[in-house]
Coordinates of C-alpha atoms in Angstrom, one line a residue:
Chain A
M225 CA 101.8 94.2 119.0
L226 CA 102.1 92.2 122.2
E227 CA 102.1 93.8 125.6
A228 CA 104.2 91.8 128.0
K229 CA 102.6 93.3 131.0
Q230 CA 99.1 92.0 130.1
I231 CA 100.5 88.5 129.5
R232 CA 102.3 88.6 132.8
T233 CA 99.2 89.7 134.7
V234 CA 97.2 86.7 133.4
T235 CA 100.1 84.3 133.9
A236 CA 100.6 85.4 137.5
K237 CA 96.8 85.0 138.2
E238 CA 96.6 81.6 136.7
F239 CA 99.7 80.4 138.5
R240 CA 98.6 81.8 141.8
D241 CA 95.2 80.0 141.3
R242 CA 97.0 76.6 141.0
I243 CA 99.1 77.3 144.0
R244 CA 96.2 78.4 146.1
N245 CA 93.9 75.4 145.3
R246 CA 96.9 73.2 146.0
W247 CA 97.1 71.8 142.5
V248 CA 100.8 72.2 142.2
I249 CA 101.6 70.5 145.4
A250 CA 99.1 67.7 144.8
V251 CA 100.5 66.8 141.4
A252 CA 104.1 67.0 142.7
I253 CA 103.2 64.5 145.4
I254 CA 101.6 62.2 142.8
F255 CA 104.8 62.4 140.7
T256 CA 107.0 61.7 143.7
L257 CA 105.1 58.7 144.9
F258 CA 104.9 57.1 141.4
A259 CA 108.6 57.8 140.8
L260 CA 109.6 56.4 144.2
A261 CA 107.5 53.3 143.6
I262 CA 109.2 52.7 140.2
V263 CA 112.7 53.4 141.5
Y264 CA 112.4 51.1 144.5
F265 CA 109.9 48.4 143.5
G266 CA 110.3 48.4 139.7
A267 CA 112.3 45.2 139.8
A268 CA 110.0 43.4 142.3
Q269 CA 108.7 41.1 139.5
Q270 CA 112.2 39.8 139.2
G271 CA 112.3 39.2 142.9
E272 CA 114.4 42.3 143.7
V273 CA 113.5 45.3 145.7
G274 CA 115.6 48.5 145.7
F275 CA 117.4 50.8 143.3
R276 CA 118.9 49.0 140.2
N277 CA 120.6 51.1 137.6
I278 CA 119.7 54.5 136.2
E279 CA 119.1 53.3 132.6
L280 CA 116.4 50.8 133.7
T281 CA 114.9 53.3 136.1
I282 CA 114.6 56.0 133.5
A283 CA 113.1 53.5 131.0
S284 CA 110.5 52.6 133.6
L285 CA 109.8 56.2 134.4
V286 CA 109.4 57.0 130.7
S287 CA 106.7 54.5 130.3
L288 CA 104.9 55.9 133.3
V289 CA 105.3 59.5 132.4
I290 CA 104.2 58.9 128.8
Y291 CA 100.7 58.1 130.2
L292 CA 100.6 60.3 133.2
I293 CA 101.9 63.7 132.1
P294 CA 99.7 64.0 128.9
L295 CA 96.7 63.1 131.0
I296 CA 97.5 65.7 133.8
A297 CA 98.3 68.4 131.2
L298 CA 95.0 67.8 129.4
I299 CA 93.0 67.9 132.6
L300 CA 94.8 71.1 133.6
G301 CA 94.2 73.0 130.4
Y302 CA 91.0 71.7 128.7
D303 CA 88.8 74.4 130.3
A304 CA 91.2 77.3 130.2
I305 CA 89.1 79.2 127.7
V306 CA 85.8 77.3 127.4
G307 CA 85.5 77.4 131.2
E308 CA 85.7 81.2 131.2
R309 CA 83.2 81.3 128.3
E310 CA 80.7 79.0 130.0
R311 CA 80.9 80.8 133.4
G312 CA 80.5 84.1 131.6
S313 CA 83.8 85.8 132.7
L314 CA 85.3 85.7 129.2
D315 CA 83.3 88.8 128.0
L316 CA 84.5 90.8 130.9
L317 CA 88.1 89.8 130.4
L318 CA 88.0 90.6 126.7
S319 CA 86.4 94.0 127.4
M320 CA 89.7 94.9 129.1
P321 CA 92.6 96.3 127.0
I322 CA 93.9 92.8 126.3
T323 CA 94.1 91.0 123.0
R324 CA 93.0 87.4 122.5
L325 CA 96.6 86.3 121.8
E326 CA 97.8 88.0 125.1
L327 CA 95.1 86.2 127.0
L328 CA 95.9 82.8 125.4
L329 CA 99.6 83.2 126.0
G330 CA 99.0 84.4 129.6
K331 CA 96.8 81.4 130.3
F332 CA 99.2 78.9 128.6
L333 CA 102.3 80.3 130.4
G334 CA 100.5 80.4 133.8
L335 CA 99.4 76.8 133.5
S336 CA 102.8 75.8 132.1
L337 CA 104.5 77.3 135.1
A338 CA 102.2 75.3 137.4
L339 CA 102.9 72.0 135.6
T340 CA 106.6 72.7 135.3
C341 CA 106.8 73.4 139.0
S342 CA 105.0 70.1 139.8
T343 CA 107.3 68.1 137.5
L344 CA 110.5 69.7 138.9
L345 CA 109.3 69.3 142.5
G346 CA 108.0 65.7 142.1
F347 CA 110.8 64.2 140.0
G348 CA 113.5 66.5 141.4
L349 CA 112.9 65.2 144.9
V350 CA 113.5 61.7 143.6
G351 CA 116.5 62.9 141.7
L352 CA 118.0 64.2 144.9
L353 CA 117.5 60.8 146.5
L354 CA 119.2 59.1 143.5
A355 CA 122.1 61.6 143.6
G356 CA 123.7 59.7 146.5
Q357 CA 123.7 56.4 144.6
T358 CA 124.8 57.2 141.1
D359 CA 127.5 59.0 139.2
A360 CA 127.4 62.4 137.4
E361 CA 126.6 60.9 134.0
A362 CA 123.5 59.1 135.3
L363 CA 122.3 62.3 136.9
Y364 CA 122.9 64.1 133.6
H365 CA 120.6 61.6 131.9
Y366 CA 118.0 62.0 134.7
A367 CA 118.1 65.8 134.2
G368 CA 117.5 65.2 130.5
F369 CA 114.6 63.0 131.4
M370 CA 113.1 65.7 133.6
F371 CA 113.6 68.3 130.9
S372 CA 111.9 66.2 128.2
A373 CA 109.1 65.4 130.6
I374 CA 108.5 69.1 131.0
L375 CA 108.5 69.5 127.2
L376 CA 106.0 66.7 126.9
G377 CA 103.8 68.4 129.5
L378 CA 103.9 71.7 127.6
V379 CA 103.0 70.0 124.3
F380 CA 99.9 68.5 125.8
L381 CA 99.0 71.7 127.6
S382 CA 99.2 73.5 124.3
L383 CA 96.9 70.8 122.8
A384 CA 94.6 71.2 125.7
V385 CA 94.4 75.0 125.2
M386 CA 93.6 74.4 121.6
V387 CA 90.8 72.0 122.5
S388 CA 89.6 74.6 125.0
V389 CA 89.3 77.2 122.2
L390 CA 87.7 74.9 119.7
A391 CA 85.1 73.2 121.9
R392 CA 81.6 74.7 122.3
D393 CA 81.2 73.7 125.9
R394 CA 83.1 72.1 128.8
A395 CA 81.6 68.7 128.3
R396 CA 82.7 68.6 124.7
A397 CA 86.1 69.9 125.7
S398 CA 86.7 67.2 128.2
G399 CA 85.6 64.6 125.6
A400 CA 88.0 66.0 123.1
A401 CA 90.8 66.1 125.6
I402 CA 90.3 62.4 126.4
G403 CA 90.3 61.8 122.6
V404 CA 93.6 63.6 122.2
W405 CA 95.1 61.4 124.9
F406 CA 93.9 58.2 123.4
L407 CA 95.1 59.2 119.9
F408 CA 98.6 60.1 120.8
V409 CA 99.3 57.9 123.8
L410 CA 97.5 54.7 122.7
V411 CA 96.1 54.6 119.2
Y412 CA 98.8 56.2 117.1
D413 CA 101.5 53.6 117.7
L414 CA 99.1 50.8 117.3
I415 CA 98.0 52.1 113.9
L416 CA 101.7 52.5 112.8
L417 CA 102.5 49.1 114.0
G418 CA 99.5 47.6 112.3
V419 CA 100.3 49.2 108.9
L420 CA 103.9 48.0 109.3
V421 CA 102.9 44.5 109.9
L422 CA 100.1 44.4 107.2
S423 CA 102.5 45.7 104.6
G424 CA 105.0 43.1 105.6
G425 CA 107.5 45.7 106.6
E426 CA 107.7 47.2 103.2
F427 CA 105.8 50.4 104.0
G428 CA 108.0 51.1 107.0
E429 CA 111.5 51.6 105.8
D430 CA 111.7 55.4 105.2
L431 CA 108.3 56.6 106.4
F432 CA 108.1 54.9 109.8
P433 CA 110.7 57.0 111.6
L434 CA 109.3 60.2 110.1
L435 CA 105.8 59.3 111.2
L436 CA 107.1 58.8 114.8
L437 CA 108.0 62.5 114.8
F438 CA 104.4 63.4 114.3
N439 CA 103.5 62.0 117.7
P440 CA 104.9 64.0 120.6
A441 CA 104.6 61.0 122.9
D442 CA 106.9 59.0 120.6
I443 CA 109.4 61.9 120.4
F444 CA 109.5 61.9 124.1
R445 CA 110.3 58.2 124.2
L446 CA 113.0 58.6 121.5
L447 CA 114.6 61.5 123.3
N448 CA 115.0 59.3 126.4
I449 CA 116.1 56.1 124.6
F450 CA 118.7 57.6 122.3
S451 CA 120.3 59.4 125.1
L452 CA 121.0 56.0 126.8
E453 CA 123.5 53.9 124.8
D454 CA 122.7 50.6 126.4
L455 CA 119.0 50.8 125.7
K456 CA 119.3 51.4 121.9
T457 CA 119.9 47.7 121.5
F458 CA 117.6 46.9 124.4
Y459 CA 114.6 48.3 122.5
G460 CA 115.9 47.1 119.1
L461 CA 114.9 50.4 117.7
A462 CA 118.4 51.4 116.4
T463 CA 117.9 49.2 113.3
V464 CA 114.6 50.9 112.4
F465 CA 115.5 54.4 113.3
P466 CA 118.1 56.3 111.3
A467 CA 120.8 58.1 113.2
S468 CA 120.1 61.3 111.3
L469 CA 116.7 61.6 112.9
S470 CA 117.8 60.6 116.4
N471 CA 119.7 63.9 116.9
P472 CA 118.4 65.3 120.3
W473 CA 118.4 68.8 118.9
L474 CA 116.1 67.7 116.0
L475 CA 113.8 65.9 118.4
G476 CA 113.8 68.8 120.8
S477 CA 112.9 71.2 118.0
M478 CA 110.1 68.9 117.0
M479 CA 108.8 69.1 120.6
V480 CA 108.9 72.9 120.4
A481 CA 107.1 72.9 117.1
W482 CA 104.5 70.7 118.8
I483 CA 104.1 73.4 121.5
I484 CA 103.7 76.2 119.0
A485 CA 101.5 74.6 116.4
P486 CA 98.4 74.0 118.6
L487 CA 98.7 77.5 120.1
A488 CA 98.8 78.9 116.6
V489 CA 95.6 77.0 115.7
A490 CA 94.0 78.2 119.0
Q491 CA 94.8 81.8 118.2
W492 CA 93.5 81.4 114.6
R493 CA 90.2 80.0 115.8
F494 CA 89.7 82.2 118.9
K495 CA 86.8 84.5 118.2
Chain B
M2 CA 74.6 120.3 120.0
A3 CA 76.5 117.7 122.1
S4 CA 79.1 115.6 120.3
N5 CA 78.7 111.9 119.9
A6 CA 80.3 109.4 122.3
I7 CA 79.1 106.5 120.2
E8 CA 78.0 106.3 116.6
I9 CA 76.3 103.2 115.4
R10 CA 75.8 103.1 111.6
E11 CA 73.6 100.6 109.9
V12 CA 74.9 97.8 112.1
S13 CA 73.6 94.2 111.5
R14 CA 74.7 90.9 113.0
R15 CA 73.7 87.5 111.8
F16 CA 74.2 84.2 113.5
G17 CA 73.7 81.7 110.8
P18 CA 70.1 82.3 109.5
V19 CA 69.2 84.4 112.5
C20 CA 69.5 88.2 112.3
A21 CA 70.1 89.2 115.9
V22 CA 70.6 92.9 115.1
D23 CA 69.1 94.3 111.9
G24 CA 70.3 97.6 110.5
V25 CA 70.5 99.6 113.7
S26 CA 71.6 103.2 113.5
L27 CA 72.0 105.2 116.7
D28 CA 74.0 108.2 118.0
I29 CA 74.7 108.3 121.7
F30 CA 75.7 111.7 123.0
E31 CA 78.6 112.6 125.1
G32 CA 77.5 112.7 128.8
E33 CA 74.0 111.3 128.2
T34 CA 72.4 108.4 130.0
L35 CA 70.7 106.1 127.5
G36 CA 68.4 103.3 128.5
L37 CA 68.3 100.3 126.2
I38 CA 65.2 98.2 126.6
G39 CA 63.5 95.3 124.8
H40 CA 62.4 91.8 125.5
N41 CA 64.8 88.9 125.9
G42 CA 66.1 88.1 122.4
A43 CA 65.4 91.6 121.1
G44 CA 69.1 92.1 120.3
K45 CA 70.1 94.2 123.2
S46 CA 73.0 92.0 124.4
T47 CA 74.3 91.5 120.8
L48 CA 74.3 95.2 120.3
F49 CA 76.0 95.7 123.6
K50 CA 78.7 93.2 122.7
M51 CA 79.3 94.8 119.4
M52 CA 79.7 98.2 121.0
L53 CA 82.3 96.7 123.3
G54 CA 84.1 95.1 120.4
L55 CA 83.5 91.6 121.7
I56 CA 81.9 90.4 118.5
P57 CA 82.3 92.1 115.1
P58 CA 79.2 93.3 113.2
S59 CA 78.3 91.4 110.0
S60 CA 77.8 94.8 108.3
G61 CA 77.9 98.4 109.3
Q62 CA 80.2 100.1 111.7
I63 CA 80.5 101.3 115.2
L64 CA 82.6 104.3 116.3
I65 CA 83.4 105.1 119.9
Q66 CA 84.8 108.7 120.2
G67 CA 85.5 108.5 116.5
T68 CA 87.5 105.2 116.7
Q69 CA 86.5 101.9 115.2
V70 CA 85.8 99.3 117.9
H71 CA 88.6 97.0 117.0
G72 CA 92.3 97.1 116.4
A73 CA 95.2 98.8 118.2
A74 CA 93.6 102.2 118.5
F75 CA 90.6 100.8 120.3
R76 CA 92.8 99.0 122.8
A77 CA 93.8 102.4 124.3
L78 CA 90.2 103.5 124.3
R79 CA 89.2 100.4 126.3
R80 CA 90.9 101.9 129.3
A81 CA 88.3 104.6 129.2
I82 CA 85.4 102.1 129.1
G83 CA 83.8 100.4 132.0
Y84 CA 81.6 97.3 131.6
L85 CA 79.3 95.5 134.0
P86 CA 78.1 92.3 132.2
E87 CA 74.7 90.8 132.9
N88 CA 75.9 87.4 133.9
L89 CA 78.8 88.3 136.3
A90 CA 81.3 85.6 137.0
F91 CA 84.4 86.1 139.1
Y92 CA 87.3 83.8 140.0
E93 CA 86.1 82.1 143.2
N94 CA 89.6 81.6 144.5
L95 CA 90.5 85.3 144.6
T96 CA 89.4 87.7 147.3
G97 CA 87.4 90.8 146.4
L98 CA 90.5 93.0 146.6
E99 CA 92.6 90.6 144.5
T100 CA 89.9 90.5 141.9
L101 CA 89.9 94.3 141.6
R102 CA 93.7 94.4 141.6
F103 CA 93.8 91.8 138.7
F104 CA 91.4 93.9 136.6
A105 CA 93.2 97.2 137.6
R106 CA 96.5 95.7 136.3
L107 CA 94.9 94.7 133.0
K108 CA 93.4 98.2 132.7
G109 CA 96.7 99.8 133.6
C110 CA 95.3 101.9 136.5
G111 CA 96.6 102.5 140.0
Q112 CA 96.3 99.8 142.6
E113 CA 95.4 102.4 145.2
Q114 CA 92.0 102.8 143.5
C115 CA 90.9 99.3 144.4
M116 CA 90.4 99.7 148.2
A117 CA 88.8 103.1 147.6
L118 CA 86.3 101.6 145.2
L119 CA 85.5 98.7 147.6
K120 CA 84.8 101.3 150.3
K121 CA 82.6 103.3 148.0
L122 CA 80.6 100.2 147.2
G123 CA 80.4 99.2 150.9
L124 CA 82.6 96.1 150.5
E125 CA 85.6 97.1 152.6
H126 CA 84.7 94.6 155.3
A127 CA 84.8 91.8 152.7
A128 CA 87.9 93.0 150.8
N129 CA 90.0 90.0 152.0
R130 CA 87.3 87.4 151.8
R131 CA 87.2 85.0 148.9
V132 CA 84.6 85.8 146.3
D133 CA 83.0 82.3 146.6
G134 CA 81.6 83.4 149.9
Y135 CA 80.0 86.6 148.4
S136 CA 76.3 86.9 148.1
K137 CA 74.6 87.8 144.8
G138 CA 74.3 91.5 145.9
M139 CA 78.0 91.6 147.0
R140 CA 79.1 90.2 143.6
Q141 CA 77.0 92.8 141.8
R142 CA 78.7 95.5 143.9
L143 CA 82.1 94.1 143.1
G144 CA 81.2 94.0 139.5
F145 CA 80.2 97.7 139.6
A146 CA 83.5 98.5 141.4
Q147 CA 85.3 96.7 138.6
A148 CA 83.4 98.8 136.0
L149 CA 84.5 102.0 137.7
L150 CA 88.2 101.2 137.7
G151 CA 90.3 103.8 135.9
S152 CA 87.5 106.5 136.0
P153 CA 85.9 105.5 132.7
R154 CA 84.3 108.1 130.4
I155 CA 81.8 105.6 129.0
L156 CA 80.0 103.0 131.1
F157 CA 78.1 100.0 129.8
L158 CA 75.8 98.6 132.4
D159 CA 73.9 95.4 131.6
E160 CA 71.1 94.9 134.1
P161 CA 73.2 96.6 136.8
T162 CA 70.7 96.3 139.7
N163 CA 70.3 92.5 139.3
G164 CA 70.3 90.9 142.7
L165 CA 70.6 94.2 144.7
D166 CA 68.3 94.9 147.6
P167 CA 66.3 98.2 147.7
E168 CA 69.1 99.9 149.7
G169 CA 71.7 98.7 147.2
I170 CA 69.7 99.9 144.3
R171 CA 69.4 103.4 145.8
E172 CA 73.1 103.5 146.5
F173 CA 73.8 102.3 143.0
Y174 CA 71.8 105.2 141.5
D175 CA 73.3 107.7 143.9
I176 CA 76.8 106.7 142.6
L177 CA 75.5 106.8 139.0
G178 CA 74.1 110.3 139.7
E179 CA 77.5 111.5 140.9
L180 CA 79.1 110.1 137.7
K181 CA 76.6 111.9 135.5
Q182 CA 77.7 115.1 137.1
T183 CA 81.2 114.5 135.8
G184 CA 80.0 114.0 132.3
V185 CA 80.3 110.2 132.0
T186 CA 78.3 108.6 129.2
V187 CA 76.1 105.7 130.4
I188 CA 74.4 103.0 128.5
I189 CA 72.1 101.0 130.7
T190 CA 69.8 98.1 130.2
S191 CA 67.2 97.1 132.8
H192 CA 64.1 94.9 133.0
I193 CA 62.8 97.0 135.9
L194 CA 61.6 99.9 133.7
F195 CA 60.1 102.2 136.3
E196 CA 63.5 102.2 137.9
I197 CA 65.3 103.7 135.0
Q198 CA 62.6 105.9 133.6
E199 CA 63.5 108.8 135.9
R200 CA 67.2 108.3 135.4
V201 CA 67.7 108.2 131.7
Q202 CA 67.7 111.0 129.2
R203 CA 66.6 108.9 126.3
L204 CA 65.3 105.4 125.7
A205 CA 66.1 103.1 122.8
V206 CA 63.5 100.3 122.4
M207 CA 64.7 97.2 120.5
K208 CA 62.3 94.7 119.0
S209 CA 63.3 91.7 116.8
G210 CA 66.8 93.1 116.2
K211 CA 65.6 96.5 115.1
L212 CA 65.7 99.8 116.8
H213 CA 61.9 100.2 117.3
A214 CA 61.8 103.6 118.9
L215 CA 64.1 106.2 120.3
G216 CA 63.4 109.3 122.3
T217 CA 62.8 110.8 125.8
V218 CA 60.2 109.0 128.0
Q219 CA 57.8 111.9 127.2
Q220 CA 58.4 111.7 123.5
L221 CA 57.7 107.9 123.5
R222 CA 54.6 108.5 125.6
E223 CA 53.2 110.9 123.0
E224 CA 54.2 108.7 120.1
V225 CA 52.5 105.6 121.5
N226 CA 49.5 107.7 122.6
L227 CA 48.3 105.3 125.3
P228 CA 45.2 106.2 127.4
L229 CA 45.8 107.8 130.7
T230 CA 43.8 106.7 133.8
V231 CA 41.7 109.0 136.0
H232 CA 40.6 107.7 139.3
L233 CA 37.8 109.3 141.3
R234 CA 36.2 108.9 144.6
L235 CA 32.8 110.5 145.0
S236 CA 29.5 110.2 146.9
G237 CA 26.3 109.6 145.0
S238 CA 25.5 107.6 141.8
P239 CA 28.3 107.1 139.3
Q240 CA 25.6 107.7 136.6
R241 CA 26.2 111.4 137.3
V242 CA 29.8 110.9 136.1
R243 CA 28.6 109.3 132.9
D244 CA 26.2 112.2 132.3
A245 CA 28.8 114.8 133.0
L246 CA 31.2 113.3 130.5
A247 CA 28.7 112.9 127.7
G248 CA 30.3 113.6 124.3
I249 CA 33.9 112.9 125.4
P250 CA 35.1 109.7 123.8
L251 CA 36.2 107.4 126.6
E252 CA 38.2 104.2 126.4
S253 CA 36.5 102.8 129.4
L254 CA 34.6 103.7 132.5
E255 CA 34.2 101.4 135.5
A256 CA 32.4 102.1 138.7
Q257 CA 32.4 100.3 142.0
D258 CA 31.5 101.3 145.6
G259 CA 31.9 105.0 145.1
H260 CA 35.2 104.6 143.1
V261 CA 35.2 105.4 139.3
M262 CA 38.1 104.5 137.0
I263 CA 38.1 106.3 133.6
R264 CA 40.6 105.7 130.8
C265 CA 40.7 108.3 128.0
M266 CA 43.2 109.4 125.3
H267 CA 45.6 112.3 126.0
Q268 CA 44.0 114.9 123.8
H269 CA 40.7 114.8 125.8
R270 CA 42.2 115.0 129.1
M271 CA 41.8 118.7 129.8
E272 CA 38.1 118.8 128.9
L273 CA 37.6 115.6 130.9
L274 CA 39.2 117.1 134.0
R275 CA 37.3 120.4 133.7
R276 CA 34.0 118.6 133.8
L277 CA 35.0 116.2 136.6
Y278 CA 36.2 119.1 138.8
A279 CA 32.7 120.7 138.3
L280 CA 31.0 117.6 139.8
E281 CA 29.5 117.9 143.2
G282 CA 30.5 115.4 145.9
L283 CA 33.9 114.8 144.5
D284 CA 36.2 113.6 147.3
D285 CA 39.4 112.7 145.5
I286 CA 40.9 112.6 142.0
T287 CA 44.2 111.2 140.7
V288 CA 45.6 111.1 137.2
R289 CA 48.0 108.4 136.2
E290 CA 50.1 108.8 133.0
P291 CA 51.0 105.6 131.2
S292 CA 54.1 104.0 132.8
L293 CA 57.2 103.0 131.0
E294 CA 55.9 99.4 131.3
D295 CA 52.8 100.4 129.5
I296 CA 54.7 102.2 126.8
F297 CA 57.1 99.4 126.5
L298 CA 54.3 96.8 126.2
G299 CA 52.6 99.2 123.7
Y300 CA 55.7 99.1 121.5
A301 CA 56.4 95.4 122.0
A302 CA 52.8 94.4 121.2

């Protein structure tokens, strides 16, 4: 039996903490600066400076966000529980009339709120600047990009909270958080690609697209590619990836599953 | 016969091969103040945490006001429990008042209590300062204020006077005295034993995870039967003292510069004092009962 008031109390405290130590505004500024740099200088290598088209801009932003947001979410959440345990404040908290699940959800929601605010502020500001230069459909895509970026952040925040429950101390938690980042952002795709090449492409056919769904970073990439008609061919993924799996609702549901699963593990192991 | 606030039945807790608490049974009466003492690693903290429902026992059970210390029924009971942990840690970003308000919200008690409690603990001037600027003593006061939120019926105080100056310690026990008047049950641990010996009804001594002894300070004194110390100041040779006490078994007798220190067991004390009072040239005599420290060390030895 969950008491919403207890969750809300913890959520409000966590969120206020991040506002007060200027975390929200600092991360929003980082997002804004990176996004502006990509929007206006992204084509500098080709000898151009200035805004090109929305498809290329989003593609560039995606490859930035796929590294940056998981990292920031993991840094934000890795000590949520283990930090309290190490400082000694966890016992006092748990002696209150609050269950472990309420505490976990309260922490997760508070940090989620902080990260979501930063993402909306940072990329929203750039979206407003773009609004004058593009049409409604492009803005719709940009909004989709922002929404999927928020989902990506929540997935890695959920993973961070799980790490925070499983780790014995903060040092181990930070190590594990970096490991999670490496695994999903760098190593996973490399291994898939390696297997695909080694097996001469035979192994891939049916399994490869499914395996992509087991990496939230890949789902995020797919969500933003398949919503842009021009880039399907640009990436050459349309041939590998069956249309049945490219449904944004399916991909969105997978992201939500990726948010729930680590939290469920965290709750299960939280003693 | 007072009813039981807390019943501990054959409770054990193992951490891997280590048995931190080993078959402890203990009834804590409604409205009593119980001191829990023992060396570091004796199992006090583990027992504390089990009573608070923070860790489950490996075997046995704990009832607080007849309710098992876990599950939905215990959640309601937590509102009536105050806890001051030994290693206090607060959120450095929050002010003292915000800290109390946060815990008050979790406990479901009125926000108006917060400022009143800060006043009571002498922290009203620091109410709107962030906790990271608080001294150790101020943090301890804030911790005590937090434990008093919602007028608890049972108070768990782990080393409550840690970091307090003498004035703070006196104020703390004054407040504790007021609470006892209202029938609050208090379980208190302390390393400073002389401090609690006047203030607890009973003492529970833990050693190697077991409940080693339980009783009033007087009962424990008699049980351990440690020698008491008699100190004399007299003119003339100390040999007169030796002669006067012939036949009484003494633990020790030391003399130096007109001062004599005698240690003897409790059962011989009246006979000893009678003979000493009859001595001529006796200027002063003091009798010191074994202190709680002595008792404690007697048990722990």
